[in-house]
Amino acid sequence: MSKHSFLEIQGLKKSYPGQTKGEETVIFEHANFNIEKGEFICVIGHSGCGKSTILNILAGLDEASDGLVFMNGKEVSGPSLERGVIFQNYSLLPWKTTLENIVFAVRAKWPHWPKEKIIEHSKHYLSLVGLDHALDRKPAQLSGGMRQRVSIARAFSTQPELLLMDEPFGALDALTRGVIQEELIKIWSESKQTVFMITHDVDEAILLSDRILLMSNGPHAQIAESVTVSIPRQRKRTDIIHHPDYYKIRNHLVDFLINRSKDLSGVATQVTAGQQPKTINLAS
Amino acid sequence: MLKSLNFKATIVAFLLLVVLLGSWEWMNQKPQATQALSEYELLMGGASQQAQVPPPSEIIKLAYEELSNPFYDAGPNDKGIGIQLAYSVYRVLVGFFLAALVAIPVGFLIGMSPLMYKALNPYIQVLRPISPLAWMPLALFIIKDSELSAIFVIFICSIWPMLLNTAFGVSNVRKDWINVAKTHQLSPIQTAFQVILPAAAPTILTGMRISIGIAWLVIVAAEMLVGGTGIGYYVWNEWNNLDLASVIFSIFMIGLIGMILDMILAAAARFVSYQE
């Protein structure tokens, strides 16, 4: 391999010891995929296929049973500020105000910055998500949507090379979700960070991502396909549904989730260790 | 509605006070003397054939006298109530803060390390139910100072609730917040001070509040044993003097100071509390 991708995942596997000795429950195995710099990748799969585990391994919060993760050609081990995480349950520190939650992250990243610079930087990212008016409120006084905005601001404020999002909009109502998705696109299009995001929402995946990784069902889950989203940016929720590729992609994803994800499970098919997900491009 | 509820509660509380004090006063009247009493009879409680619990009027009169000059010092056996209470509060606070100094770090250790929890738990379980006063003879023998022994007894009785609550609070910090600390690459020390301590602070403060309550209970008994100064000694001394009015007055003062100590820690607990 002469040219390395920004992020390379090779032969990733997670298993737990089973009831009897020597037996093990394999959640997923032979996960191989690459992510290029600046790509927005979504992962879709049924519950229990291990997609959150993959994200946690990338974040350094969980350990793989086998396999390697390289970022910029260097092996990833343990958590790092170069990999920011947005959790589904926001994970804000409830005793800190909105601003203090961001300051906490910014100070962790740049401990030697003067206080004014840290606060200015933090306020900038809060204004990007439209929270200038709620700087001194505690998370308990914010709605779910506002909390997730704080969480997004916190993740972007440390300018990580890779952003990991674990179903960031899963707990929000549909209207709020739409608004925050567009805010996310706005911030992301300015920073062009690499994003690895887990979602259950097919429409969300098409709206946000460049490529969608489809996972088959666990146990022995695989990363089966990599679907290119051939709809040009800037995308808007209201416009993309009129694009000719939209329903092709959507139908393909839904068909995968409903019909094919269980057939492609590793129990049913033989998979070789080095297999890359099948690239699917449905562009007309 | 709330305002009228408070108002009604105040009325009921006040009525209860009137009824209780009134009946106490009424039941404990000295019988009227039929003839002039000799000086000896006056000294021995008037014309009554039986010793009486002094009525509230007498106690209020005494309280007024004592509280109008609480810090007088007329020798080892005649000090103002303020001085006696100050000695007790001083011992409680010293013992309590020494205990906090030990209990909170050790509680942190136990809470963060399952190994240390398992290793230390048997000791804690055996030591915790021991009445703090049972340590007194040993403390007197080893320390050879009654003052320090009293402080040691406070120390040993306040340590357990703080230790266990700290360990519980630390071990139950939400995994998400620990993950936040990890993904922001905080060092273990930074994680302890910036995430775990504020997250566990309400639980720790609850432990401190229980501890100071126990310490205030124990100091009275401890001072009855070691003697010299303090509110516990004062109560016992006044009992030996057969001055029941002073005994009852100091009982109320013990309650009052205990309440104030609790209120201070409750305010501190409110300060560190947070809503999830």
XYZ file of C-alpha atoms in Angstrom:
560
model
C 0.000 0.000 0.000
C 1.660 3.178 -1.117
C -1.026 5.717 -0.312
C -2.682 5.574 3.062
C -6.227 6.659 3.700
C -6.865 9.115 6.519
C -8.512 6.396 8.562
C -7.907 2.712 7.976
C -9.761 -0.013 9.795
C -8.302 -3.487 9.294
C -9.823 -6.763 10.399
C -11.656 -5.283 13.371
C -13.413 -7.833 15.562
C -15.281 -7.769 18.849
C -16.185 -10.900 20.746
C -17.122 -11.840 24.265
C -16.291 -15.091 26.027
C -19.263 -17.453 25.944
C -20.837 -19.683 28.580
C -18.521 -22.631 28.053
C -14.774 -22.440 27.911
C -13.260 -21.809 24.504
C -16.557 -20.643 23.076
C -17.017 -17.016 22.154
C -19.797 -14.766 20.993
C -18.620 -12.762 18.008
C -20.453 -9.461 17.625
C -18.751 -8.478 14.395
C -15.602 -9.526 12.577
C -13.531 -8.834 9.473
C -14.528 -5.183 9.517
C -12.347 -3.479 6.904
C -12.950 0.015 5.620
C -11.182 3.247 4.854
C -12.286 6.817 5.338
C -10.724 9.675 3.414
C -10.061 13.056 4.926
C -13.122 15.280 4.925
C -15.572 12.463 4.254
C -18.887 12.239 6.054
C -19.642 8.575 6.690
C -22.841 7.182 8.133
C -23.243 3.642 9.426
C -26.620 1.953 9.362
C -27.459 -1.412 10.816
C -29.863 -3.149 13.123
C -29.447 -3.005 16.883
C -26.876 -5.465 18.132
C -24.697 -5.423 15.020
C -21.961 -3.671 16.955
C -21.946 -0.289 15.271
C -21.716 1.544 18.587
C -18.864 -0.752 19.545
C -16.989 0.201 16.364
C -17.509 3.862 17.233
C -16.306 3.325 20.782
C -13.226 1.532 19.503
C -12.490 4.448 17.171
C -13.000 6.802 20.126
C -10.630 4.732 22.247
C -13.298 4.017 24.851
C -13.525 0.319 24.008
C -10.980 -2.237 22.929
C -11.205 -4.436 19.885
C -10.715 -8.174 20.314
C -8.704 -8.171 17.117
C -7.795 -5.844 14.292
C -6.173 -2.469 13.901
C -7.219 1.138 13.483
C -4.860 3.611 11.833
C -5.358 7.344 11.692
C -2.876 9.282 9.555
C -0.850 6.084 9.324
C -0.492 5.817 13.109
C -2.172 3.177 15.183
C -4.983 4.431 17.395
C -4.885 3.443 21.027
C -6.834 5.085 23.854
C -8.927 8.232 23.687
C -7.554 11.415 22.213
C -8.668 14.984 21.619
C -7.989 14.340 17.927
C -11.131 12.224 17.954
C -14.142 14.128 19.270
C -17.271 12.284 20.328
C -20.897 13.386 20.324
C -22.951 11.027 22.450
C -26.621 10.263 21.996
C -27.422 11.324 25.551
C -25.427 14.574 25.146
C -23.221 13.797 28.183
C -22.969 17.386 29.279
C -21.638 17.993 32.757
C -24.804 19.050 34.618
C -23.063 21.197 37.238
C -21.544 23.399 34.555
C -23.337 26.060 32.552
C -23.530 25.923 28.764
C -20.475 28.136 28.410
C -18.517 26.283 31.101
C -19.157 22.991 29.333
C -17.481 24.337 26.188
C -14.706 26.056 28.156
C -14.011 22.693 29.789
C -13.332 21.138 26.383
C -11.403 24.091 24.939
C -9.177 24.278 28.011
C -8.514 20.549 27.781
C -7.368 20.989 24.192
C -5.346 24.188 24.618
C -4.388 24.385 28.301
C -1.965 27.267 27.730
C -4.401 29.642 26.078
C -5.232 32.759 28.112
C -8.643 32.769 29.719
C -10.082 35.463 27.434
C -9.094 33.519 24.340
C -10.666 30.335 25.670
C -13.933 32.126 26.437
C -13.983 33.937 23.100
C -13.343 30.691 21.228
C -16.073 28.906 23.217
C -18.602 31.664 22.621
C -17.867 31.536 18.898
C -18.833 27.878 18.699
C -21.944 28.413 20.804
C -23.032 31.179 18.435
C -22.587 28.772 15.502
C -25.316 26.586 17.006
C -27.422 29.604 17.948
C -27.044 29.446 21.687
C -25.679 32.941 22.435
C -28.661 33.592 24.666
C -28.226 30.520 26.875
C -24.593 30.827 27.993
C -25.346 30.833 31.713
C -28.007 28.158 31.789
C -27.392 24.705 33.175
C -28.142 21.653 31.003
C -31.191 20.830 33.143
C -32.718 24.145 32.053
C -32.277 23.366 28.353
C -34.488 21.350 26.021
C -33.167 18.158 24.457
C -32.446 19.926 21.184
C -30.537 22.705 22.907
C -28.502 20.202 24.899
C -27.504 18.388 21.751
C -26.513 21.738 20.229
C -24.223 22.351 23.201
C -22.798 18.902 22.718
C -22.183 19.584 19.016
C -20.552 22.914 19.847
C -18.358 21.172 22.404
C -17.209 18.572 19.883
C -16.488 21.098 17.111
C -14.814 23.576 19.475
C -11.818 21.299 20.005
C -11.432 20.981 16.212
C -10.782 17.235 16.205
C -9.539 15.576 13.044
C -12.252 12.971 13.316
C -15.716 13.477 14.728
C -17.571 10.457 16.022
C -21.321 10.717 16.489
C -23.344 7.964 18.110
C -26.955 8.473 17.014
C -26.737 12.149 17.923
C -30.339 12.895 16.999
C -31.881 9.636 18.200
C -33.547 11.171 21.240
C -34.945 14.246 19.502
C -38.367 14.824 17.987
C -38.588 14.974 14.204
C -38.934 18.756 13.922
C -35.984 19.549 16.179
C -33.969 16.872 14.463
C -34.470 18.499 11.064
C -33.357 21.887 12.326
C -30.239 20.567 14.028
C -29.325 18.416 11.031
C -29.183 21.539 8.904
C -27.129 23.340 11.527
C -24.758 20.396 11.550
C -24.408 20.575 7.763
C -23.688 24.291 8.040
C -20.937 23.904 10.626
C -19.521 20.852 8.923
C -19.346 22.501 5.508
C -17.239 25.268 7.043
C -14.857 23.019 8.938
C -14.796 20.025 6.564
C -14.001 17.661 9.376
C -14.075 13.945 8.845
C -17.221 12.504 10.408
C -18.144 8.965 11.338
C -21.763 8.838 12.409
C -24.138 6.116 13.495
C -27.800 6.466 12.734
C -31.006 4.486 12.449
C -32.570 7.043 10.183
C -32.232 6.328 6.461
C -33.251 9.845 5.409
C -30.801 11.384 7.816
C -28.002 9.257 6.398
C -28.793 10.326 2.821
C -29.064 13.976 3.803
C -25.779 14.103 5.670
C -23.300 11.621 4.310
C -20.991 11.069 1.364
C -20.993 7.351 1.864
C -23.181 4.990 3.885
C -21.765 1.808 5.362
C -24.354 -0.927 5.764
C -23.889 -3.530 8.448
C -25.489 -6.954 8.388
C -27.085 -8.397 11.476
C -25.100 -9.721 14.403
C -23.777 -11.996 15.662
C -20.896 -12.280 13.210
C -21.977 -8.968 11.713
C -20.145 -7.681 8.649
C -19.746 -4.346 6.998
C -21.451 -5.547 3.859
C -21.803 -2.583 1.548
C -20.602 0.942 1.058
C -23.244 2.992 -0.710
C -22.135 6.221 -2.359
C -24.604 9.051 -1.940
C -24.543 10.565 -5.393
C -26.591 13.648 -4.577
C -24.535 16.836 -4.886
C -24.149 19.264 -1.999
C -25.454 21.739 -0.837
C -28.265 19.473 0.149
C -31.456 20.665 1.746
C -34.043 18.460 3.346
C -36.772 19.890 1.166
C -34.818 19.598 -2.111
C -33.067 16.261 -2.023
C -36.257 14.265 -2.179
C -36.739 15.564 -5.726
C -33.334 14.372 -6.866
C -33.624 11.328 -9.195
C -31.143 9.282 -7.124
C -32.877 9.903 -3.825
C -35.430 7.119 -3.917
C -33.031 4.719 -5.597
C -30.668 5.082 -2.678
C -33.432 5.113 -0.142
C -35.045 1.958 -1.552
C -31.702 0.229 -1.643
C -31.057 1.058 2.020
C -34.524 0.053 3.179
C -34.369 -3.157 1.173
C -31.031 -3.930 2.785
C -32.307 -3.299 6.301
C -35.542 -5.248 5.863
C -34.557 -8.121 3.605
C -30.886 -8.600 3.056
C -29.237 -7.659 6.344
C -30.014 -10.998 7.953
C -28.966 -13.052 4.916
C -25.611 -11.325 4.810
C -24.868 -12.104 8.443
C -21.563 -13.903 8.856
C -23.317 -16.993 10.129
C -24.983 -17.443 6.747
C -22.160 -16.476 4.413
C -18.497 -17.236 4.371
C -16.425 -14.085 4.575
C -12.753 -13.780 3.943
C -10.650 -11.839 6.374
C -9.508 -9.209 3.931
C -12.803 -8.399 2.270
C -13.712 -4.791 1.712
C -17.367 -3.782 1.667
C -18.937 -3.942 -1.775
C -19.067 -0.450 -3.261
C -22.491 0.443 -4.595
C -23.060 3.500 -6.743
C -26.624 4.071 -7.805
C -26.059 7.315 -9.689
C -28.109 7.582 -12.828
C -52.079 28.619 48.837
C -48.517 27.972 49.957
C -48.488 31.177 51.901
C -51.672 30.286 53.723
C -50.284 26.796 54.379
C -47.199 28.308 55.992
C -49.395 30.625 57.963
C -51.588 27.787 59.210
C -48.539 25.723 60.126
C -47.169 28.630 62.154
C -50.464 28.959 64.021
C -50.584 25.235 64.790
C -46.951 25.214 65.927
C -47.582 28.194 68.155
C -50.711 26.645 69.660
C -48.808 23.436 70.367
C -46.131 25.457 72.121
C -48.699 27.234 74.268
C -50.447 23.973 75.188
C -47.236 22.097 75.973
C -45.577 24.864 77.939
C -48.865 25.707 79.611
C -49.545 22.209 80.857
C -45.917 21.783 81.891
C -46.114 25.033 83.815
C -49.451 24.095 85.374
C -48.409 20.589 86.452
C -45.185 21.664 88.031
C -46.303 24.545 90.228
C -44.771 24.686 93.651
C -47.437 24.363 96.326
C -48.144 27.622 98.117
C -46.585 27.780 101.556
C -49.102 28.164 104.385
C -46.576 29.955 106.524
C -43.351 31.820 106.018
C -40.510 29.517 104.968
C -37.220 29.300 106.702
C -34.061 29.925 104.755
C -33.335 26.180 104.755
C -36.775 25.359 103.333
C -36.357 27.917 100.569
C -33.057 26.343 99.637
C -34.561 22.862 99.546
C -37.421 23.709 97.221
C -40.050 25.438 99.287
C -42.975 23.639 100.814
C -43.158 20.765 98.327
C -42.684 17.282 99.624
C -41.356 16.037 96.319
C -38.736 17.407 93.952
C -40.384 18.965 90.894
C -39.245 19.444 87.342
C -38.814 23.205 87.144
C -41.612 24.911 85.189
C -40.892 26.718 81.886
C -41.154 30.129 83.471
C -38.152 29.319 85.650
C -36.193 27.989 82.674
C -36.964 31.023 80.550
C -35.808 33.243 83.383
C -32.592 31.240 83.664
C -32.126 31.267 79.897
C -32.469 35.024 79.864
C -29.834 35.377 82.583
C -27.457 32.907 80.971
C -27.833 34.273 77.469
C -27.440 37.895 78.512
C -23.921 37.020 79.699
C -22.994 33.795 77.934
C -19.199 34.105 78.011
C -18.432 34.817 81.665
C -15.680 32.770 83.244
C -15.702 32.518 87.014
C -13.366 29.581 87.518
C -13.254 25.928 86.420
C -16.757 25.047 87.598
C -18.564 28.237 86.678
C -18.345 29.186 83.055
C -21.021 30.736 80.841
C -23.095 28.550 78.539
C -21.470 30.216 75.529
C -17.990 29.118 76.616
C -19.165 25.556 77.255
C -20.872 25.339 73.865
C -17.846 26.879 72.162
C -15.612 24.154 73.625
C -17.952 21.472 72.323
C -18.300 23.034 68.883
C -14.535 23.438 68.686
C -13.965 19.727 69.474
C -16.647 18.627 67.052
C -15.273 20.762 64.242
C -11.653 19.698 64.754
C -12.559 16.007 64.938
C -14.958 16.356 62.026
C -12.501 18.094 59.700
C -9.690 15.693 60.580
C -12.102 12.874 59.728
C -13.018 14.567 56.433
C -9.316 14.885 55.623
C -8.943 11.121 55.944
C -12.381 9.911 54.842
C -12.738 11.800 51.574
C -9.412 10.745 49.996
C -9.781 7.165 51.247
C -13.392 7.139 50.060
C -12.165 8.295 46.655
C -9.655 5.467 46.586
C -12.247 2.869 47.574
C -14.788 4.266 45.136
C -12.401 4.240 42.199
C -10.666 0.942 42.853
C -12.744 -2.218 43.211
C -9.619 -3.921 44.553
C -9.233 -1.433 47.412
C -12.953 -1.649 48.054
C -12.805 -5.395 48.485
C -9.600 -5.196 50.529
C -10.780 -2.501 52.955
C -14.443 -3.425 53.203
C -14.052 -6.068 55.966
C -12.175 -3.577 58.173
C -14.812 -0.912 57.613
C -17.639 -3.323 58.352
C -16.057 -4.374 61.670
C -14.940 -0.932 62.795
C -18.064 0.965 61.801
C -20.571 -0.512 64.300
C -18.269 0.121 67.291
C -19.726 2.738 69.602
C -17.321 5.655 69.463
C -17.287 5.795 73.278
C -15.841 2.297 73.402
C -12.647 3.781 72.000
C -12.405 6.221 74.885
C -10.355 4.132 77.378
C -7.923 3.095 74.667
C -7.684 6.669 73.427
C -7.030 7.948 76.947
C -4.322 5.346 77.461
C -2.550 5.965 74.165
C -3.019 9.724 73.804
C -2.786 10.496 77.531
C -4.792 13.680 77.081
C -8.513 13.931 77.745
C -8.980 16.866 75.348
C -7.355 15.032 72.424
C -9.158 11.833 73.352
C -12.511 13.589 73.012
C -11.447 14.893 69.606
C -10.326 11.394 68.644
C -13.737 9.999 69.571
C -15.389 12.603 67.334
C -12.906 11.756 64.599
C -13.649 8.051 64.738
C -17.421 8.491 64.780
C -17.568 11.009 61.924
C -15.266 9.109 59.612
C -17.612 6.272 58.588
C -20.577 8.055 57.017
C -18.224 10.328 55.073
C -16.058 7.424 53.962
C -18.939 5.269 52.788
C -20.839 8.087 51.119
C -17.727 9.298 49.309
C -16.994 5.779 48.091
C -20.610 5.335 47.005
C -20.746 8.715 45.264
C -17.437 8.182 43.477
C -18.235 4.665 42.302
C -21.622 5.778 40.980
C -20.464 8.683 38.858
C -22.179 8.284 35.482
C -20.054 6.380 32.979
C -20.877 9.030 30.371
C -19.138 11.748 32.362
C -16.068 9.564 32.816
C -16.114 9.016 29.059
C -16.267 12.777 28.545
C -13.159 13.101 30.707
C -11.458 10.327 28.751
C -12.239 11.728 25.313
C -10.905 15.090 26.471
C -7.694 13.381 27.563
C -7.879 14.558 31.152
C -5.203 13.176 33.459
C -6.383 11.040 36.383
C -5.874 14.004 38.746
C -7.820 16.333 36.451
C -10.570 13.733 36.101
C -10.778 13.411 39.881
C -11.055 17.151 40.486
C -12.923 18.344 37.406
C -15.394 15.502 36.900
C -15.608 12.973 39.729
C -15.466 15.406 42.658
C -18.234 17.729 41.399
C -20.305 14.738 40.301
C -19.987 13.027 43.693
C -20.108 16.223 45.770
C -23.821 16.008 46.683
C -23.388 12.447 47.958
C -20.222 13.416 49.844
C -22.025 16.366 51.451
C -24.849 14.062 52.525
C -22.250 11.921 54.271
C -20.747 14.993 55.927
C -24.169 16.050 57.118
C -24.822 12.655 58.690
C -21.350 12.757 60.242
C -21.712 16.128 61.896
C -25.077 15.058 63.308
C -23.523 11.951 64.838
C -20.509 13.956 66.068
C -22.802 16.367 67.877
C -24.653 13.463 69.503
C -21.418 11.853 70.602
C -19.651 14.942 71.941
C -22.170 15.305 74.792
C -21.551 11.759 75.972
C -17.804 12.064 75.454
C -17.607 15.245 77.517
C -19.624 13.654 80.306
C -16.803 11.099 80.473
C -13.750 13.306 80.090
C -15.103 16.272 82.058
C -13.480 19.665 82.437
C -15.253 21.749 79.835
C -17.931 21.459 77.198
C -21.683 21.258 77.096
C -21.737 17.534 77.969
C -19.693 18.191 81.080
C -21.932 21.171 81.868
C -25.102 19.054 81.751
C -23.609 16.429 83.996
C -22.187 19.029 86.361
C -25.562 20.752 86.705
C -27.169 17.377 87.373
C -24.671 16.862 90.190
C -25.602 20.326 91.406
C -29.277 19.278 91.233
C -29.892 22.351 89.095
C -32.535 20.868 86.801
C -33.413 24.226 85.269
C -29.867 24.474 83.950
C -30.024 20.886 82.706
C -33.211 21.556 80.759
C -31.867 24.844 79.452
C -28.694 23.192 78.177
C -30.733 20.404 76.558
C -32.461 23.055 74.490
C -29.163 24.698 73.667
C -27.726 21.354 72.485
C -30.715 20.976 70.171
C -30.344 24.519 68.909
C -26.619 24.251 68.105
C -27.144 20.826 66.507
C -29.784 22.356 64.277
C -27.478 25.211 63.285
C -24.623 22.815 62.414
C -27.013 20.808 60.260
C -28.321 23.928 58.548
C -24.793 25.044 57.664
C -24.067 21.726 55.960
C -27.473 21.710 54.299
C -26.609 25.101 52.806
C -23.258 23.723 51.618
C -25.082 20.748 50.094
C -27.416 23.066 48.223
C -24.387 24.912 46.915
C -22.875 21.816 45.277
C -26.108 20.166 44.199
C -27.017 19.931 40.546
C -29.948 18.784 38.495
C -29.458 16.124 35.878
